[in-house]
Amino acid sequence: MEGQKEVGLNSTVWIVSHGPDCLDGVAAAVVVAKGLGVPRTVTRFASNPEVSQAICAVPLPLAAESQQVWITDISWSDAKARNHLRALAAAGSRIFWIDHHQSAIDRWRRGEVDVPLAGYVLCDRFAASRLAYDYLWERVRDAEARRRLEPLRRLVLLADDNDRWIHAHPGSRELALTVATMEGTEAYEELMRVGPEVRYTEKMQAAWERVKRLLAESRALAERTRREVTVKGVRLVTASCAGYPSEVADGWGREERQAVFVLFDSKSEGVSLRRSPDCGVNLARLAERLGGGGHAAAAGCKVEGLEVASASEVLQATVAPVLEALLSGGSDRA
């Protein structure tokens, strides 16, 4: 297969992926590491601001060594990372890139990615872990490679289901929350060990217990600080939480109709915008007017000077007139 060409005893595989607290990025790294089955595999995780540093940390291959570099669920945009990737390619490294984010796809379509790639998948139909799995599966030529990939199928389905916010596969959201609360590269190390049923290891179960406790605390805080007002037929709900804003909003969304939830997260000090399933307000447009951005159903922004005790009132006073103006403009629907 293309991804396994020149992979032998003197080969090294470097993986740079989104994480280590992102289920999709971690699962994508697991797919590449286990799918290729190369003993010398080095995996590094990075957030978006850290990706350039992580890419530039990949060394040039040794003279007698073949090297592959896989970048999954994340992209680079600065000249330093681009130049280093070009140097890696010139030295003989085979570079593979798999991403599903619209910003990466747009940059590729505009011709802004000037890096020699041995292979790539840029597609927003599935999450990166599923794109990586399908890419490798379609190119395997030996039964051993497929035997390595087959046990990862459920993990990939769970990661894809959660990352695209479908939640048709029971346990996908819980697994993502478990991964997000684990320390360092623990999640990657544990998922490298799980079987085809994705049964929790002891460390994963301990992390899930922490999640349940922290989530209960965050929901309790949100309930204590919750404020509501109706803006042109849309229920605006503001509150503070201590992490897990999506889960808080998801629970409220089952009870409220035509509602927009604006939550100050004391952990990240960011503001998360979510909506009830029946609400058509385009949160990306709302967030843009507040200096942020995101997707139609999930967005975020920063509001300076917020404190847990008073955030609900400040957010209500800040967001209500902006929401009213958006609804009055007639361009509020996703």
Short mmCIF file of C-alpha atoms in Angstrom, two decimals:
data_model
loop_
_atom_site.label_atom_id
_atom_site.label_comp_id
_atom_site.label_asym_id
_atom_site.label_seq_id
_atom_site.Cartn_x
_atom_site.Cartn_y
_atom_site.Cartn_z
CA MET A 1 0.00 0.00 0.00
CA GLU A 2 1.09 3.59 -0.54
CA GLY A 3 1.29 4.40 3.17
CA GLN A 4 3.52 1.38 3.83
CA LYS A 5 5.96 1.89 0.98
CA GLU A 6 9.57 1.92 2.17
CA VAL A 7 8.53 1.01 5.72
CA GLY A 8 10.97 -1.57 7.02
CA LEU A 9 13.39 -2.38 9.81
CA ASN A 10 15.19 0.94 9.41
CA SER A 11 12.00 3.01 9.26
CA THR A 12 10.57 5.57 11.62
CA VAL A 13 7.01 6.90 11.64
CA TRP A 14 6.34 10.31 13.16
CA ILE A 15 2.74 11.21 13.97
CA VAL A 16 1.61 14.75 14.77
CA SER A 17 -2.06 14.83 15.72
CA HIS A 18 -4.60 17.01 17.49
CA GLY A 19 -4.74 16.29 21.19
CA PRO A 20 -4.06 14.80 23.61
CA ASP A 21 -7.55 15.64 24.90
CA CYS A 22 -9.38 15.23 21.57
CA LEU A 23 -10.90 11.80 20.91
CA ASP A 24 -10.78 12.20 17.14
CA GLY A 25 -7.14 13.30 17.10
CA VAL A 26 -6.09 10.56 19.49
CA ALA A 27 -8.05 7.90 17.59
CA ALA A 28 -6.51 9.05 14.30
CA ALA A 29 -3.04 8.64 15.80
CA VAL A 30 -3.94 5.17 17.08
CA VAL A 31 -5.18 4.20 13.60
CA VAL A 32 -1.93 5.27 11.94
CA ALA A 33 0.33 3.78 14.60
CA LYS A 34 -1.43 0.40 14.73
CA GLY A 35 -2.34 0.34 11.05
CA LEU A 36 1.25 0.77 9.89
CA GLY A 37 2.61 -1.44 12.65
CA VAL A 38 6.10 0.12 12.56
CA PRO A 39 8.06 -0.56 15.79
CA ARG A 40 9.75 2.84 15.74
CA THR A 41 6.73 5.13 15.90
CA VAL A 42 6.88 8.48 17.68
CA THR A 43 3.57 10.23 18.39
CA ARG A 44 3.24 13.86 19.41
CA PHE A 45 0.01 15.73 20.16
CA ALA A 46 -0.58 19.43 19.73
CA SER A 47 -3.30 22.02 20.02
CA ASN A 48 -3.75 24.41 17.10
CA PRO A 49 -1.32 27.03 18.49
CA GLU A 50 1.27 24.29 19.12
CA VAL A 51 1.20 22.51 15.76
CA SER A 52 4.03 24.47 14.14
CA GLN A 53 6.34 23.70 17.05
CA ALA A 54 5.38 20.01 16.94
CA ILE A 55 6.02 19.77 13.20
CA CYS A 56 9.35 21.55 13.44
CA ALA A 57 10.42 19.09 16.17
CA VAL A 58 10.35 16.21 13.65
CA PRO A 59 14.01 15.59 12.75
CA LEU A 60 15.41 15.02 9.27
CA PRO A 61 15.80 11.31 8.50
CA LEU A 62 19.16 9.65 8.98
CA ALA A 63 21.09 8.61 5.90
CA ALA A 64 20.18 4.91 6.13
CA GLU A 65 16.66 5.49 7.39
CA SER A 66 13.30 5.78 5.67
CA GLN A 67 10.84 8.07 7.38
CA GLN A 68 7.14 8.84 7.23
CA VAL A 69 5.45 11.86 8.77
CA TRP A 70 1.68 11.72 9.34
CA ILE A 71 -0.22 14.87 10.29
CA THR A 72 -3.79 14.09 11.35
CA ASP A 73 -6.79 16.14 12.48
CA ILE A 74 -4.75 19.34 12.47
CA SER A 75 -3.11 21.72 10.02
CA TRP A 76 -0.32 24.28 9.88
CA SER A 77 -0.48 27.78 8.46
CA ASP A 78 2.84 29.46 9.16
CA ALA A 79 5.91 29.60 6.92
CA LYS A 80 8.19 28.00 9.51
CA ALA A 81 6.22 24.74 9.57
CA ARG A 82 5.80 24.77 5.79
CA ASN A 83 9.52 25.23 5.23
CA HIS A 84 10.39 22.45 7.65
CA LEU A 85 7.98 20.07 5.93
CA ARG A 86 9.58 20.94 2.59
CA ALA A 87 13.00 20.23 4.08
CA LEU A 88 11.76 16.89 5.41
CA ALA A 89 10.41 15.96 2.00
CA ALA A 90 13.65 17.01 0.29
CA ALA A 91 15.57 14.77 2.69
CA GLY A 92 13.40 11.79 1.72
CA SER A 93 10.58 11.84 4.28
CA ARG A 94 7.19 10.80 2.95
CA ILE A 95 4.56 13.18 4.32
CA PHE A 96 0.88 12.28 4.71
CA TRP A 97 -1.85 14.72 5.75
CA ILE A 98 -5.38 13.82 6.82
CA ASP A 99 -7.79 16.52 7.99
CA HIS A 100 -11.49 17.32 7.95
CA HIS A 101 -11.57 20.94 9.06
CA GLN A 102 -13.03 23.44 6.62
CA SER A 103 -10.17 25.88 7.10
CA ALA A 104 -7.66 23.25 5.95
CA ILE A 105 -9.80 22.28 2.98
CA ASP A 106 -10.17 25.93 1.95
CA ARG A 107 -6.44 26.54 2.16
CA TRP A 108 -5.79 23.49 -0.01
CA ARG A 109 -8.35 24.61 -2.61
CA ARG A 110 -6.77 28.06 -2.72
CA GLY A 111 -3.38 26.50 -3.44
CA GLU A 112 -1.85 27.73 -0.20
CA VAL A 113 -0.32 24.39 0.84
CA ASP A 114 3.07 24.35 -0.88
CA VAL A 115 4.35 21.05 0.55
CA PRO A 116 5.17 17.85 -1.41
CA LEU A 117 2.77 15.24 -0.02
CA ALA A 118 3.07 11.49 -0.53
CA GLY A 119 -0.64 11.16 0.26
CA TYR A 120 -3.50 13.17 1.65
CA VAL A 121 -7.21 13.14 2.45
CA LEU A 122 -8.96 16.49 2.93
CA CYS A 123 -12.69 15.93 3.32
CA ASP A 124 -15.39 17.15 5.69
CA ARG A 125 -17.71 14.15 5.26
CA PHE A 126 -16.15 12.28 8.18
CA ALA A 127 -13.91 12.94 11.16
CA ALA A 128 -10.15 12.57 10.72
CA SER A 129 -9.94 9.19 12.47
CA ARG A 130 -12.43 7.66 10.05
CA LEU A 131 -10.70 9.29 7.08
CA ALA A 132 -7.38 7.80 8.25
CA TYR A 133 -8.94 4.38 8.77
CA ASP A 134 -10.57 4.33 5.35
CA TYR A 135 -7.42 5.64 3.68
CA LEU A 136 -5.28 2.88 5.15
CA TRP A 137 -7.90 0.15 4.71
CA GLU A 138 -8.33 0.87 1.01
CA ARG A 139 -4.59 0.62 0.42
CA VAL A 140 -3.58 -2.44 2.43
CA ARG A 141 -2.29 -5.33 0.38
CA ASP A 142 -1.64 -7.94 3.04
CA ALA A 143 -3.89 -9.75 5.50
CA GLU A 144 -1.68 -8.81 8.46
CA ALA A 145 -2.30 -5.08 7.93
CA ARG A 146 -6.05 -5.61 7.84
CA ARG A 147 -5.85 -7.73 10.97
CA ARG A 148 -4.27 -4.75 12.70
CA LEU A 149 -6.91 -2.34 11.45
CA GLU A 150 -10.08 -4.39 11.90
CA PRO A 151 -10.14 -4.21 15.75
CA LEU A 152 -10.10 -0.40 15.52
CA ARG A 153 -13.40 -0.15 13.64
CA ARG A 154 -15.60 0.54 16.68
CA LEU A 155 -13.17 3.08 18.11
CA VAL A 156 -13.23 4.94 14.80
CA LEU A 157 -17.03 4.86 14.61
CA LEU A 158 -17.29 6.27 18.15
CA ALA A 159 -14.78 9.03 17.42
CA ASP A 160 -16.48 9.98 14.16
CA ASP A 161 -19.93 9.89 15.77
CA ASN A 162 -18.88 12.23 18.56
CA ASP A 163 -16.76 14.61 16.53
CA ARG A 164 -19.59 15.27 14.08
CA TRP A 165 -22.04 15.58 17.03
CA ILE A 166 -24.32 12.81 15.71
CA HIS A 167 -24.36 10.64 18.85
CA ALA A 168 -26.06 7.70 17.18
CA HIS A 169 -23.54 5.27 18.70
CA PRO A 170 -24.10 4.79 22.45
CA GLY A 171 -21.04 5.73 24.47
CA SER A 172 -19.38 8.05 21.97
CA ARG A 173 -19.82 11.23 24.01
CA GLU A 174 -18.83 9.47 27.22
CA LEU A 175 -15.64 8.20 25.60
CA ALA A 176 -14.78 11.68 24.34
CA LEU A 177 -15.27 13.15 27.80
CA THR A 178 -13.14 10.39 29.30
CA VAL A 179 -10.31 11.11 26.86
CA ALA A 180 -10.57 14.85 27.53
CA THR A 181 -10.05 14.41 31.27
CA MET A 182 -7.03 12.08 31.13
CA GLU A 183 -3.54 13.37 31.81
CA GLY A 184 -0.81 13.80 29.20
CA THR A 185 -0.70 10.95 26.70
CA GLU A 186 -2.61 8.56 28.96
CA ALA A 187 -5.61 8.40 26.62
CA TYR A 188 -3.44 7.50 23.63
CA GLU A 189 -1.56 4.86 25.58
CA GLU A 190 -4.77 3.30 26.89
CA LEU A 191 -6.56 3.37 23.51
CA MET A 192 -3.55 1.64 21.96
CA ARG A 193 -4.37 -1.23 24.32
CA VAL A 194 -8.16 -1.48 24.06
CA GLY A 195 -9.79 -4.30 22.13
CA PRO A 196 -12.44 -4.21 19.42
CA GLU A 197 -15.26 -3.62 21.95
CA VAL A 198 -13.49 -0.53 23.36
CA ARG A 199 -13.97 -1.67 26.92
CA TYR A 200 -12.59 0.83 29.41
CA THR A 201 -9.26 0.08 31.01
CA GLU A 202 -8.78 0.74 34.72
CA LYS A 203 -7.34 4.20 34.03
CA MET A 204 -10.15 5.05 31.61
CA GLN A 205 -12.79 3.98 34.14
CA ALA A 206 -11.17 6.14 36.82
CA ALA A 207 -11.19 9.09 34.40
CA TRP A 208 -14.88 8.54 33.61
CA GLU A 209 -15.70 8.58 37.32
CA ARG A 210 -13.94 11.95 37.57
CA VAL A 211 -15.93 13.21 34.60
CA LYS A 212 -19.24 12.29 36.22
CA ARG A 213 -18.31 14.09 39.43
CA LEU A 214 -17.05 17.22 37.66
CA LEU A 215 -20.01 17.29 35.30
CA ALA A 216 -22.45 17.12 38.23
CA GLU A 217 -20.65 20.05 39.86
CA SER A 218 -20.74 22.08 36.65
CA ARG A 219 -24.45 21.41 36.12
CA ALA A 220 -25.20 22.44 39.70
CA LEU A 221 -23.33 25.74 39.21
CA ALA A 222 -25.18 26.38 35.96
CA GLU A 223 -28.54 25.82 37.63
CA ARG A 224 -27.64 28.23 40.46
CA THR A 225 -26.58 31.02 38.11
CA ARG A 226 -29.15 30.54 35.33
CA ARG A 227 -31.03 33.57 33.99
CA GLU A 228 -33.58 33.71 31.15
CA VAL A 229 -35.12 36.33 28.90
CA THR A 230 -37.15 36.09 25.68
CA VAL A 231 -35.80 37.94 22.63
CA LYS A 232 -38.14 38.06 19.62
CA GLY A 233 -39.54 34.61 20.37
CA VAL A 234 -36.18 33.02 21.22
CA ARG A 235 -35.40 32.06 24.80
CA LEU A 236 -31.96 33.40 25.76
CA VAL A 237 -30.52 31.41 28.68
CA THR A 238 -27.29 32.58 30.32
CA ALA A 239 -25.30 30.94 33.11
CA SER A 240 -21.86 30.08 34.47
CA CYS A 241 -20.45 26.57 34.47
CA ALA A 242 -17.21 24.87 35.51
CA GLY A 243 -16.38 23.01 32.33
CA TYR A 244 -18.57 20.87 30.06
CA PRO A 245 -20.68 23.68 28.56
CA SER A 246 -21.88 21.44 25.71
CA GLU A 247 -23.18 18.85 28.15
CA VAL A 248 -24.94 21.48 30.26
CA ALA A 249 -26.58 22.98 27.18
CA ASP A 250 -27.46 19.54 25.80
CA GLY A 251 -29.36 18.71 28.98
CA TRP A 252 -31.23 22.02 28.94
CA GLY A 253 -31.92 21.63 25.23
CA ARG A 254 -34.07 18.59 25.93
CA GLU A 255 -36.35 20.73 28.09
CA GLU A 256 -36.37 24.13 26.35
CA ARG A 257 -37.81 25.03 22.95
CA GLN A 258 -36.44 27.75 20.67
CA ALA A 259 -33.58 28.48 23.05
CA VAL A 260 -30.05 29.86 22.78
CA PHE A 261 -27.71 28.97 25.64
CA VAL A 262 -24.78 31.26 26.46
CA LEU A 263 -22.44 29.82 29.08
CA PHE A 264 -19.37 31.32 30.73
CA ASP A 265 -16.95 28.46 31.40
CA SER A 266 -14.83 29.31 34.44
CA LYS A 267 -12.31 26.62 33.45
CA SER A 268 -11.46 27.97 30.01
CA GLU A 269 -12.68 31.53 30.71
CA GLY A 270 -14.43 31.38 27.34
CA VAL A 271 -18.08 31.81 26.41
CA SER A 272 -19.84 28.92 24.67
CA LEU A 273 -22.95 29.37 22.52
CA ARG A 274 -25.28 26.42 21.98
CA ARG A 275 -28.92 26.03 20.93
CA SER A 276 -31.85 23.69 21.44
CA PRO A 277 -32.42 21.14 18.63
CA ASP A 278 -35.47 22.99 17.29
CA CYS A 279 -33.78 26.41 17.23
CA GLY A 280 -32.53 27.76 13.91
CA VAL A 281 -30.49 30.72 15.13
CA ASN A 282 -27.11 30.69 13.38
CA LEU A 283 -24.73 30.78 16.32
CA ALA A 284 -21.72 31.36 14.08
CA ARG A 285 -23.21 34.68 13.01
CA LEU A 286 -24.13 35.55 16.57
CA ALA A 287 -20.62 34.72 17.78
CA GLU A 288 -19.04 36.77 14.99
CA ARG A 289 -20.94 39.84 16.20
CA LEU A 290 -19.50 39.16 19.65
CA GLY A 291 -15.94 38.87 18.33
CA GLY A 292 -15.83 35.08 18.08
CA GLY A 293 -16.82 32.39 15.63
CA GLY A 294 -17.67 28.73 15.17
CA HIS A 295 -20.41 26.65 13.61
CA ALA A 296 -24.12 27.23 13.14
CA ALA A 297 -25.04 24.98 16.07
CA ALA A 298 -21.99 25.53 18.29
CA ALA A 299 -19.83 28.63 18.60
CA GLY A 300 -17.83 30.63 21.09
CA CYS A 301 -16.32 33.99 21.94
CA LYS A 302 -14.53 35.90 24.67
CA VAL A 303 -16.12 38.51 26.91
CA GLU A 304 -13.61 40.31 29.09
CA GLY A 305 -14.01 40.76 32.81
CA LEU A 306 -16.50 37.98 33.48
CA GLU A 307 -16.76 36.48 36.96
CA VAL A 308 -18.74 33.41 37.93
CA ALA A 309 -21.15 35.21 40.26
CA SER A 310 -22.12 37.95 37.84
CA ALA A 311 -21.49 36.39 34.41
CA SER A 312 -25.15 35.52 33.80
CA GLU A 313 -26.30 39.10 34.17
CA VAL A 314 -23.42 40.51 32.12
CA LEU A 315 -23.94 37.99 29.34
CA GLN A 316 -27.67 38.61 29.24
CA ALA A 317 -27.11 42.37 28.93
CA THR A 318 -24.38 41.84 26.31
CA VAL A 319 -25.95 39.15 24.15
CA ALA A 320 -29.65 40.11 24.22
CA PRO A 321 -29.34 43.27 22.07
CA VAL A 322 -26.97 41.51 19.66
CA LEU A 323 -29.37 38.59 19.31
CA GLU A 324 -32.27 40.97 18.78
CA ALA A 325 -30.38 42.80 16.04
CA LEU A 326 -29.48 39.51 14.37
CA LEU A 327 -33.08 38.28 14.46
CA SER A 328 -34.33 41.60 13.17
CA GLY A 329 -31.94 41.41 10.24
CA GLY A 330 -33.55 38.29 8.84
CA SER A 331 -30.22 36.44 8.37
CA ASP A 332 -30.32 34.47 11.57
CA ARG A 333 -31.12 31.02 10.23
CA ALA A 334 -28.51 28.34 9.72
#
